[in-house]
Amino acid sequence: NIAVNGAGSVGSGTYYQLAQYIEKANRFLAGDGLKVSISFFARSTIAGKRLGFDMQQNYGTGGSPDGAENLQGTTFDLNDFFVRYEFPIETNPNYWQNLGTNEDDNLAIKFWMMWGSTYNARLASASTETFVGSGSVDIARVMLNIGRVSVPFMPKTVIEEIKDCNRFCFVHDTVATTSVIGEGIAVSTTVAIIAIKLPSPMRITPTLTGTATDWQLSDGVTQTDLTAIAIDTARSNKNTVVLTCTVASGLTQYRPYIL
């Protein structure tokens, strides 16, 4: 749901866009003569609102990858009730293209709420589009499938959704104040190495967002507050994270600890 408070103005190169980057779809779904189809439901309370759609083949980053390729899209006239829309797109050949070394190549689907004249041809539009007026735009049940014909929407199970989400972001459930996160050993009187087995393989070796003072190390008797916490990237991978946990003092070297 996108809430809009007015029509706004549009310059030649301005746009408002929602994008979803589909992992490795450029190498597995695209190619010479291959088509993919987008289907979705949309509506708008803004009279006369149009929604643009197109796709982009991205060859990733790292090394010397080829540049992104835009696949011409279209526009849809929205109603104030949900309507199912679908659109097939022929992808570009990719067998001679260079992929990036960071394994982040993708096929991007893009919904355009407004656009300037720079993007008219890309959306096969004869005119630009502002937000038109105040109101909202709703998009639901988006699905991409192989071929020129869209199939009925097929929701994932809750288990599938959780596994897919954990591939990109994993947050520990710490309802209890003494939840055990991982186990390890003190390598000095101020540093312990803690290993955490991830529930699902992540897309890449993850980074960490956390506040050290929220955590403690325990040997079963004494709890010691952390002063710093960081991922040991040399020891971590897509399946297991190793944390370097630092305290001011008080650890016993070579003693097991839990975080």
PDB file of C-alpha atoms in Angstrom:
ATOM      1  CA  ASN A   1       0.000   0.000   0.000  1.00  0.00           C
ATOM      2  CA  ILE A   2       1.451   3.358  -1.100  1.00  0.00           C
ATOM      3  CA  ALA A   3      -0.251   6.408   0.403  1.00  0.00           C
ATOM      4  CA  VAL A   4       0.016   9.594  -1.666  1.00  0.00           C
ATOM      5  CA  ASN A   5      -0.770  13.095  -0.361  1.00  0.00           C
ATOM      6  CA  GLY A   6      -0.960  14.887  -3.709  1.00  0.00           C
ATOM      7  CA  ALA A   7      -0.183  14.893  -7.415  1.00  0.00           C
ATOM      8  CA  GLY A   8       3.292  16.371  -7.063  1.00  0.00           C
ATOM      9  CA  SER A   9       5.342  17.390 -10.085  1.00  0.00           C
ATOM     10  CA  VAL A  10       7.548  15.404 -12.419  1.00  0.00           C
ATOM     11  CA  GLY A  11      10.822  16.282 -14.110  1.00  0.00           C
ATOM     12  CA  SER A  12      12.291  14.447 -17.075  1.00  0.00           C
ATOM     13  CA  GLY A  13      14.437  12.139 -14.961  1.00  0.00           C
ATOM     14  CA  THR A  14      12.343  11.746 -11.814  1.00  0.00           C
ATOM     15  CA  TYR A  15      10.519   8.574 -10.819  1.00  0.00           C
ATOM     16  CA  TYR A  16       9.015   6.679  -7.887  1.00  0.00           C
ATOM     17  CA  GLN A  17       9.546   2.956  -8.103  1.00  0.00           C
ATOM     18  CA  LEU A  18       9.185  -0.261  -6.140  1.00  0.00           C
ATOM     19  CA  ALA A  19      11.606  -3.021  -7.133  1.00  0.00           C
ATOM     20  CA  GLN A  20      12.170  -6.655  -6.206  1.00  0.00           C
ATOM     21  CA  TYR A  21      15.477  -8.253  -7.167  1.00  0.00           C
ATOM     22  CA  ILE A  22      15.071 -11.980  -7.810  1.00  0.00           C
ATOM     23  CA  GLU A  23      18.235 -13.833  -6.876  1.00  0.00           C
ATOM     24  CA  LYS A  24      20.101 -15.504  -9.767  1.00  0.00           C
ATOM     25  CA  ALA A  25      17.010 -15.298 -11.992  1.00  0.00           C
ATOM     26  CA  ASN A  26      19.093 -13.654 -14.718  1.00  0.00           C
ATOM     27  CA  ARG A  27      21.132 -16.838 -15.160  1.00  0.00           C
ATOM     28  CA  PHE A  28      18.307 -19.358 -14.579  1.00  0.00           C
ATOM     29  CA  LEU A  29      15.122 -17.736 -15.959  1.00  0.00           C
ATOM     30  CA  ALA A  30      16.436 -15.484 -18.727  1.00  0.00           C
ATOM     31  CA  GLY A  31      18.001 -16.260 -22.091  1.00  0.00           C
ATOM     32  CA  ASP A  32      17.628 -16.168 -25.866  1.00  0.00           C
ATOM     33  CA  GLY A  33      13.933 -16.484 -26.710  1.00  0.00           C
ATOM     34  CA  LEU A  34      12.903 -17.189 -23.111  1.00  0.00           C
ATOM     35  CA  LYS A  35       9.852 -15.394 -21.774  1.00  0.00           C
ATOM     36  CA  VAL A  36       8.685 -14.730 -18.243  1.00  0.00           C
ATOM     37  CA  SER A  37       5.276 -13.464 -17.159  1.00  0.00           C
ATOM     38  CA  ILE A  38       4.363 -11.177 -14.305  1.00  0.00           C
ATOM     39  CA  SER A  39       0.940 -11.323 -12.708  1.00  0.00           C
ATOM     40  CA  PHE A  40      -0.433  -9.273  -9.841  1.00  0.00           C
ATOM     41  CA  PHE A  41      -3.524  -7.605  -8.417  1.00  0.00           C
ATOM     42  CA  ALA A  42      -3.694  -3.814  -8.114  1.00  0.00           C
ATOM     43  CA  ARG A  43      -6.135  -0.994  -7.402  1.00  0.00           C
ATOM     44  CA  SER A  44      -6.074   2.729  -6.629  1.00  0.00           C
ATOM     45  CA  THR A  45      -8.373   5.223  -4.986  1.00  0.00           C
ATOM     46  CA  ILE A  46      -6.825   7.909  -7.224  1.00  0.00           C
ATOM     47  CA  ALA A  47      -9.006   8.449 -10.290  1.00  0.00           C
ATOM     48  CA  GLY A  48      -7.155   7.960 -13.575  1.00  0.00           C
ATOM     49  CA  LYS A  49      -4.040   6.508 -11.941  1.00  0.00           C
ATOM     50  CA  ARG A  50      -1.641   4.520 -14.114  1.00  0.00           C
ATOM     51  CA  LEU A  51       0.911   1.990 -12.917  1.00  0.00           C
ATOM     52  CA  GLY A  52       4.055   1.307 -14.918  1.00  0.00           C
ATOM     53  CA  PHE A  53       5.901  -1.999 -15.032  1.00  0.00           C
ATOM     54  CA  ASP A  54       9.165  -3.201 -16.533  1.00  0.00           C
ATOM     55  CA  MET A  55      12.056  -5.546 -15.812  1.00  0.00           C
ATOM     56  CA  GLN A  56      15.827  -5.371 -15.738  1.00  0.00           C
ATOM     57  CA  GLN A  57      18.508  -8.021 -16.243  1.00  0.00           C
ATOM     58  CA  ASN A  58      21.367  -7.290 -13.859  1.00  0.00           C
ATOM     59  CA  TYR A  59      24.687  -9.087 -14.228  1.00  0.00           C
ATOM     60  CA  GLY A  60      25.887  -8.357 -10.717  1.00  0.00           C
ATOM     61  CA  THR A  61      28.898  -6.687  -9.196  1.00  0.00           C
ATOM     62  CA  GLY A  62      32.538  -7.619  -8.673  1.00  0.00           C
ATOM     63  CA  GLY A  63      35.047  -8.357 -11.387  1.00  0.00           C
ATOM     64  CA  SER A  64      34.032  -7.086 -14.839  1.00  0.00           C
ATOM     65  CA  PRO A  65      30.321  -7.801 -15.281  1.00  0.00           C
ATOM     66  CA  ASP A  66      28.277  -6.521 -18.209  1.00  0.00           C
ATOM     67  CA  GLY A  67      25.935  -3.610 -17.609  1.00  0.00           C
ATOM     68  CA  ALA A  68      22.265  -3.945 -16.741  1.00  0.00           C
ATOM     69  CA  GLU A  69      19.773  -4.405 -19.588  1.00  0.00           C
ATOM     70  CA  ASN A  70      16.286  -2.915 -19.459  1.00  0.00           C
ATOM     71  CA  LEU A  71      13.402  -4.994 -20.797  1.00  0.00           C
ATOM     72  CA  GLN A  72      10.583  -2.869 -22.192  1.00  0.00           C
ATOM     73  CA  GLY A  73       7.473  -2.866 -20.079  1.00  0.00           C
ATOM     74  CA  THR A  74       4.007  -1.381 -20.216  1.00  0.00           C
ATOM     75  CA  THR A  75       1.468   0.629 -18.223  1.00  0.00           C
ATOM     76  CA  PHE A  76      -1.795  -0.400 -16.604  1.00  0.00           C
ATOM     77  CA  ASP A  77      -4.888   1.732 -15.942  1.00  0.00           C
ATOM     78  CA  LEU A  78      -5.999   1.095 -12.373  1.00  0.00           C
ATOM     79  CA  ASN A  79      -9.539   0.900 -10.986  1.00  0.00           C
ATOM     80  CA  ASP A  80     -10.785   1.479  -7.459  1.00  0.00           C
ATOM     81  CA  PHE A  81     -11.270  -2.295  -7.040  1.00  0.00           C
ATOM     82  CA  PHE A  82      -8.712  -5.084  -7.355  1.00  0.00           C
ATOM     83  CA  VAL A  83      -8.072  -6.308 -10.907  1.00  0.00           C
ATOM     84  CA  ARG A  84      -5.656  -9.045 -11.928  1.00  0.00           C
ATOM     85  CA  TYR A  85      -3.054  -7.903 -14.464  1.00  0.00           C
ATOM     86  CA  GLU A  86      -0.485  -9.935 -16.354  1.00  0.00           C
ATOM     87  CA  PHE A  87       2.244  -9.158 -18.834  1.00  0.00           C
ATOM     88  CA  PRO A  88       4.786 -11.375 -20.658  1.00  0.00           C
ATOM     89  CA  ILE A  89       8.327 -10.147 -21.326  1.00  0.00           C
ATOM     90  CA  GLU A  90      10.955 -11.712 -23.569  1.00  0.00           C
ATOM     91  CA  THR A  91      14.342 -11.738 -21.871  1.00  0.00           C
ATOM     92  CA  ASN A  92      17.683 -11.053 -23.536  1.00  0.00           C
ATOM     93  CA  PRO A  93      20.285 -13.686 -24.418  1.00  0.00           C
ATOM     94  CA  ASN A  94      22.729 -14.130 -21.567  1.00  0.00           C
ATOM     95  CA  TYR A  95      25.064 -16.918 -22.617  1.00  0.00           C
ATOM     96  CA  TRP A  96      27.883 -14.587 -23.709  1.00  0.00           C
ATOM     97  CA  GLN A  97      27.491 -12.050 -20.919  1.00  0.00           C
ATOM     98  CA  ASN A  98      29.941 -11.707 -18.046  1.00  0.00           C
ATOM     99  CA  LEU A  99      28.501 -12.233 -14.572  1.00  0.00           C
ATOM    100  CA  GLY A 100      29.871 -10.473 -11.498  1.00  0.00           C
ATOM    101  CA  THR A 101      31.999 -12.374  -9.025  1.00  0.00           C
ATOM    102  CA  ASN A 102      29.858 -11.389  -6.001  1.00  0.00           C
ATOM    103  CA  GLU A 103      27.053 -13.787  -7.001  1.00  0.00           C
ATOM    104  CA  ASP A 104      24.457 -10.993  -6.859  1.00  0.00           C
ATOM    105  CA  ASP A 105      23.215 -11.119 -10.454  1.00  0.00           C
ATOM    106  CA  ASN A 106      19.425 -10.902 -10.613  1.00  0.00           C
ATOM    107  CA  LEU A 107      16.273 -10.236 -12.565  1.00  0.00           C
ATOM    108  CA  ALA A 108      14.499  -7.167 -11.211  1.00  0.00           C
ATOM    109  CA  ILE A 109      10.759  -6.528 -11.452  1.00  0.00           C
ATOM    110  CA  LYS A 110       9.847  -2.851 -11.126  1.00  0.00           C
ATOM    111  CA  PHE A 111       6.563  -1.069 -10.473  1.00  0.00           C
ATOM    112  CA  TRP A 112       6.508   2.645 -11.343  1.00  0.00           C
ATOM    113  CA  MET A 113       4.148   5.033  -9.511  1.00  0.00           C
ATOM    114  CA  MET A 114       5.364   8.101 -11.393  1.00  0.00           C
ATOM    115  CA  TRP A 115       7.928   8.795 -14.108  1.00  0.00           C
ATOM    116  CA  GLY A 116       9.393  11.528 -16.279  1.00  0.00           C
ATOM    117  CA  SER A 117       9.874  11.636 -20.041  1.00  0.00           C
ATOM    118  CA  THR A 118      13.257   9.870 -19.776  1.00  0.00           C
ATOM    119  CA  TYR A 119      11.388   6.636 -19.011  1.00  0.00           C
ATOM    120  CA  ASN A 120       8.442   6.907 -21.434  1.00  0.00           C
ATOM    121  CA  ALA A 121       9.992   4.558 -23.994  1.00  0.00           C
ATOM    122  CA  ARG A 122      11.059   2.108 -21.315  1.00  0.00           C
ATOM    123  CA  LEU A 123       7.423   1.775 -20.232  1.00  0.00           C
ATOM    124  CA  ALA A 124       5.962   2.060 -23.762  1.00  0.00           C
ATOM    125  CA  SER A 125       4.146   5.148 -22.517  1.00  0.00           C
ATOM    126  CA  ALA A 126       3.137   8.119 -24.665  1.00  0.00           C
ATOM    127  CA  SER A 127       3.236  10.507 -21.707  1.00  0.00           C
ATOM    128  CA  THR A 128       4.721  11.086 -18.290  1.00  0.00           C
ATOM    129  CA  GLU A 129       2.866  10.284 -15.067  1.00  0.00           C
ATOM    130  CA  THR A 130       2.640  12.222 -11.804  1.00  0.00           C
ATOM    131  CA  PHE A 131       1.110  10.789  -8.639  1.00  0.00           C
ATOM    132  CA  VAL A 132      -2.109  12.311 -10.126  1.00  0.00           C
ATOM    133  CA  GLY A 133      -3.693  13.114  -6.762  1.00  0.00           C
ATOM    134  CA  SER A 134      -4.024  12.138  -3.126  1.00  0.00           C
ATOM    135  CA  GLY A 135      -5.093   8.602  -2.306  1.00  0.00           C
ATOM    136  CA  SER A 136      -3.501   5.169  -2.334  1.00  0.00           C
ATOM    137  CA  VAL A 137      -2.213   2.445  -4.630  1.00  0.00           C
ATOM    138  CA  ASP A 138      -2.418  -1.200  -3.562  1.00  0.00           C
ATOM    139  CA  ILE A 139      -0.420  -4.055  -5.119  1.00  0.00           C
ATOM    140  CA  ALA A 140      -0.946  -7.665  -4.048  1.00  0.00           C
ATOM    141  CA  ARG A 141      -0.238 -11.303  -4.986  1.00  0.00           C
ATOM    142  CA  VAL A 142       2.723 -10.579  -7.234  1.00  0.00           C
ATOM    143  CA  MET A 143       4.095 -13.633  -9.031  1.00  0.00           C
ATOM    144  CA  LEU A 144       6.672 -14.226 -11.745  1.00  0.00           C
ATOM    145  CA  ASN A 145       6.685 -17.479 -13.694  1.00  0.00           C
ATOM    146  CA  ILE A 146       8.430 -18.962 -16.708  1.00  0.00           C
ATOM    147  CA  GLY A 147       6.607 -18.726 -20.043  1.00  0.00           C
ATOM    148  CA  ARG A 148       4.197 -16.322 -21.700  1.00  0.00           C
ATOM    149  CA  VAL A 149       1.119 -17.438 -19.738  1.00  0.00           C
ATOM    150  CA  SER A 150       0.679 -16.630 -16.055  1.00  0.00           C
ATOM    151  CA  VAL A 151      -0.573 -19.367 -13.761  1.00  0.00           C
ATOM    152  CA  PRO A 152      -2.883 -18.866 -10.747  1.00  0.00           C
ATOM    153  CA  PHE A 153      -1.282 -17.330  -7.677  1.00  0.00           C
ATOM    154  CA  MET A 154       0.371 -19.971  -5.506  1.00  0.00           C
ATOM    155  CA  PRO A 155       1.176 -18.778  -1.974  1.00  0.00           C
ATOM    156  CA  LYS A 156       4.055 -20.355  -0.094  1.00  0.00           C
ATOM    157  CA  THR A 157       3.584 -22.195   3.178  1.00  0.00           C
ATOM    158  CA  VAL A 158       4.560 -20.403   6.375  1.00  0.00           C
ATOM    159  CA  ILE A 159       7.577 -22.719   6.686  1.00  0.00           C
ATOM    160  CA  GLU A 160       8.749 -21.828   3.167  1.00  0.00           C
ATOM    161  CA  GLU A 161       8.355 -18.103   3.857  1.00  0.00           C
ATOM    162  CA  ILE A 162      10.351 -18.330   7.103  1.00  0.00           C
ATOM    163  CA  LYS A 163      13.189 -20.242   5.407  1.00  0.00           C
ATOM    164  CA  ASP A 164      13.310 -17.724   2.546  1.00  0.00           C
ATOM    165  CA  CYS A 165      13.302 -14.787   4.968  1.00  0.00           C
ATOM    166  CA  ASN A 166      16.099 -16.350   7.036  1.00  0.00           C
ATOM    167  CA  ARG A 167      18.195 -16.564   3.876  1.00  0.00           C
ATOM    168  CA  PHE A 168      18.434 -12.758   3.893  1.00  0.00           C
ATOM    169  CA  CYS A 169      17.897 -11.783   7.529  1.00  0.00           C
ATOM    170  CA  PHE A 170      17.958 -13.815  10.745  1.00  0.00           C
ATOM    171  CA  VAL A 171      16.899 -12.299  14.063  1.00  0.00           C
ATOM    172  CA  HIS A 172      17.285 -14.277  17.279  1.00  0.00           C
ATOM    173  CA  ASP A 173      14.144 -14.718  19.349  1.00  0.00           C
ATOM    174  CA  THR A 174      15.203 -13.518  22.787  1.00  0.00           C
ATOM    175  CA  VAL A 175      11.937 -13.424  24.702  1.00  0.00           C
ATOM    176  CA  ALA A 176      13.640 -14.629  27.879  1.00  0.00           C
ATOM    177  CA  THR A 177      16.317 -12.397  29.369  1.00  0.00           C
ATOM    178  CA  THR A 178      18.641 -15.407  29.624  1.00  0.00           C
ATOM    179  CA  SER A 179      18.124 -16.920  26.166  1.00  0.00           C
ATOM    180  CA  VAL A 180      21.154 -18.923  25.065  1.00  0.00           C
ATOM    181  CA  ILE A 181      22.362 -17.686  21.657  1.00  0.00           C
ATOM    182  CA  GLY A 182      25.548 -19.667  21.129  1.00  0.00           C
ATOM    183  CA  GLU A 183      28.436 -21.500  22.753  1.00  0.00           C
ATOM    184  CA  GLY A 184      32.184 -21.091  22.591  1.00  0.00           C
ATOM    185  CA  ILE A 185      35.393 -20.652  24.520  1.00  0.00           C
ATOM    186  CA  ALA A 186      37.427 -17.816  25.976  1.00  0.00           C
ATOM    187  CA  VAL A 187      40.676 -17.277  24.077  1.00  0.00           C
ATOM    188  CA  SER A 188      41.900 -14.725  26.617  1.00  0.00           C
ATOM    189  CA  THR A 189      40.686 -12.994  29.761  1.00  0.00           C
ATOM    190  CA  THR A 190      38.823 -10.422  27.633  1.00  0.00           C
ATOM    191  CA  VAL A 191      37.765 -12.236  24.442  1.00  0.00           C
ATOM    192  CA  ALA A 192      35.565 -15.267  23.771  1.00  0.00           C
ATOM    193  CA  ILE A 193      34.774 -16.883  20.425  1.00  0.00           C
ATOM    194  CA  ILE A 194      31.091 -17.922  20.138  1.00  0.00           C
ATOM    195  CA  ALA A 195      29.672 -20.065  17.302  1.00  0.00           C
ATOM    196  CA  ILE A 196      26.059 -19.826  16.123  1.00  0.00           C
ATOM    197  CA  LYS A 197      24.565 -22.373  13.731  1.00  0.00           C
ATOM    198  CA  LEU A 198      22.137 -20.595  11.380  1.00  0.00           C
ATOM    199  CA  PRO A 199      18.685 -22.152  10.777  1.00  0.00           C
ATOM    200  CA  SER A 200      18.997 -21.783   6.989  1.00  0.00           C
ATOM    201  CA  PRO A 201      21.966 -21.112   4.701  1.00  0.00           C
ATOM    202  CA  MET A 202      22.176 -17.371   4.059  1.00  0.00           C
ATOM    203  CA  ARG A 203      22.745 -15.818   0.635  1.00  0.00           C
ATOM    204  CA  ILE A 204      26.189 -14.581   1.638  1.00  0.00           C
ATOM    205  CA  THR A 205      28.275 -14.528   4.800  1.00  0.00           C
ATOM    206  CA  PRO A 206      26.153 -12.161   6.900  1.00  0.00           C
ATOM    207  CA  THR A 207      26.958  -8.898   8.599  1.00  0.00           C
ATOM    208  CA  LEU A 208      25.868  -8.105  12.143  1.00  0.00           C
ATOM    209  CA  THR A 209      23.555  -5.518  13.622  1.00  0.00           C
ATOM    210  CA  GLY A 210      23.698  -5.626  17.410  1.00  0.00           C
ATOM    211  CA  THR A 211      24.461  -3.681  20.566  1.00  0.00           C
ATOM    212  CA  ALA A 212      27.224  -5.231  22.673  1.00  0.00           C
ATOM    213  CA  THR A 213      25.834  -4.072  26.007  1.00  0.00           C
ATOM    214  CA  ASP A 214      22.637  -6.059  25.396  1.00  0.00           C
ATOM    215  CA  TRP A 215      24.638  -9.293  25.775  1.00  0.00           C
ATOM    216  CA  GLN A 216      26.514 -11.254  28.411  1.00  0.00           C
ATOM    217  CA  LEU A 217      28.906 -14.175  28.557  1.00  0.00           C
ATOM    218  CA  SER A 218      28.250 -16.832  31.193  1.00  0.00           C
ATOM    219  CA  ASP A 219      30.323 -19.732  32.477  1.00  0.00           C
ATOM    220  CA  GLY A 220      27.335 -21.053  34.425  1.00  0.00           C
ATOM    221  CA  VAL A 221      28.198 -19.066  37.548  1.00  0.00           C
ATOM    222  CA  THR A 222      29.219 -15.543  36.552  1.00  0.00           C
ATOM    223  CA  GLN A 223      27.618 -13.293  33.934  1.00  0.00           C
ATOM    224  CA  THR A 224      29.944 -10.749  32.328  1.00  0.00           C
ATOM    225  CA  ASP A 225      28.675  -7.822  30.233  1.00  0.00           C
ATOM    226  CA  LEU A 226      30.051  -7.414  26.719  1.00  0.00           C
ATOM    227  CA  THR A 227      31.817  -4.240  25.652  1.00  0.00           C
ATOM    228  CA  ALA A 228      32.072  -5.180  21.943  1.00  0.00           C
ATOM    229  CA  ILE A 229      30.703  -7.806  19.568  1.00  0.00           C
ATOM    230  CA  ALA A 230      31.631  -8.496  15.949  1.00  0.00           C
ATOM    231  CA  ILE A 231      31.485 -11.210  13.305  1.00  0.00           C
ATOM    232  CA  ASP A 232      34.733 -13.058  12.686  1.00  0.00           C
ATOM    233  CA  THR A 233      34.476 -13.090   8.889  1.00  0.00           C
ATOM    234  CA  ALA A 234      37.492 -15.391   8.494  1.00  0.00           C
ATOM    235  CA  ARG A 235      35.724 -18.148  10.461  1.00  0.00           C
ATOM    236  CA  SER A 236      32.141 -17.456   9.396  1.00  0.00           C
ATOM    237  CA  ASN A 237      30.245 -18.655   6.333  1.00  0.00           C
ATOM    238  CA  LYS A 238      26.694 -18.961   4.988  1.00  0.00           C
ATOM    239  CA  ASN A 239      25.817 -21.692   7.509  1.00  0.00           C
ATOM    240  CA  THR A 240      27.627 -20.687  10.688  1.00  0.00           C
ATOM    241  CA  VAL A 241      28.450 -17.351  12.279  1.00  0.00           C
ATOM    242  CA  VAL A 242      31.404 -16.996  14.639  1.00  0.00           C
ATOM    243  CA  LEU A 243      31.265 -13.980  16.941  1.00  0.00           C
ATOM    244  CA  THR A 244      34.158 -12.268  18.669  1.00  0.00           C
ATOM    245  CA  CYS A 245      32.795 -11.197  22.063  1.00  0.00           C
ATOM    246  CA  THR A 246      34.865  -8.750  24.093  1.00  0.00           C
ATOM    247  CA  VAL A 247      34.540  -7.875  27.795  1.00  0.00           C
ATOM    248  CA  ALA A 248      36.507  -5.493  30.014  1.00  0.00           C
ATOM    249  CA  SER A 249      37.998  -8.316  32.112  1.00  0.00           C
ATOM    250  CA  GLY A 250      37.145 -11.388  34.137  1.00  0.00           C
ATOM    251  CA  LEU A 251      37.092 -14.299  31.684  1.00  0.00           C
ATOM    252  CA  THR A 252      39.087 -17.453  32.342  1.00  0.00           C
ATOM    253  CA  GLN A 253      41.148 -18.423  29.313  1.00  0.00           C
ATOM    254  CA  TYR A 254      40.134 -21.751  27.688  1.00  0.00           C
ATOM    255  CA  ARG A 255      36.951 -22.012  29.788  1.00  0.00           C
ATOM    256  CA  PRO A 256      33.683 -22.720  27.875  1.00  0.00           C
ATOM    257  CA  TYR A 257      31.187 -19.850  27.735  1.00  0.00           C
ATOM    258  CA  ILE A 258      27.658 -19.312  26.475  1.00  0.00           C
ATOM    259  CA  LEU A 259      26.409 -16.057  24.988  1.00  0.00           C
TER     260      LEU A 259
END
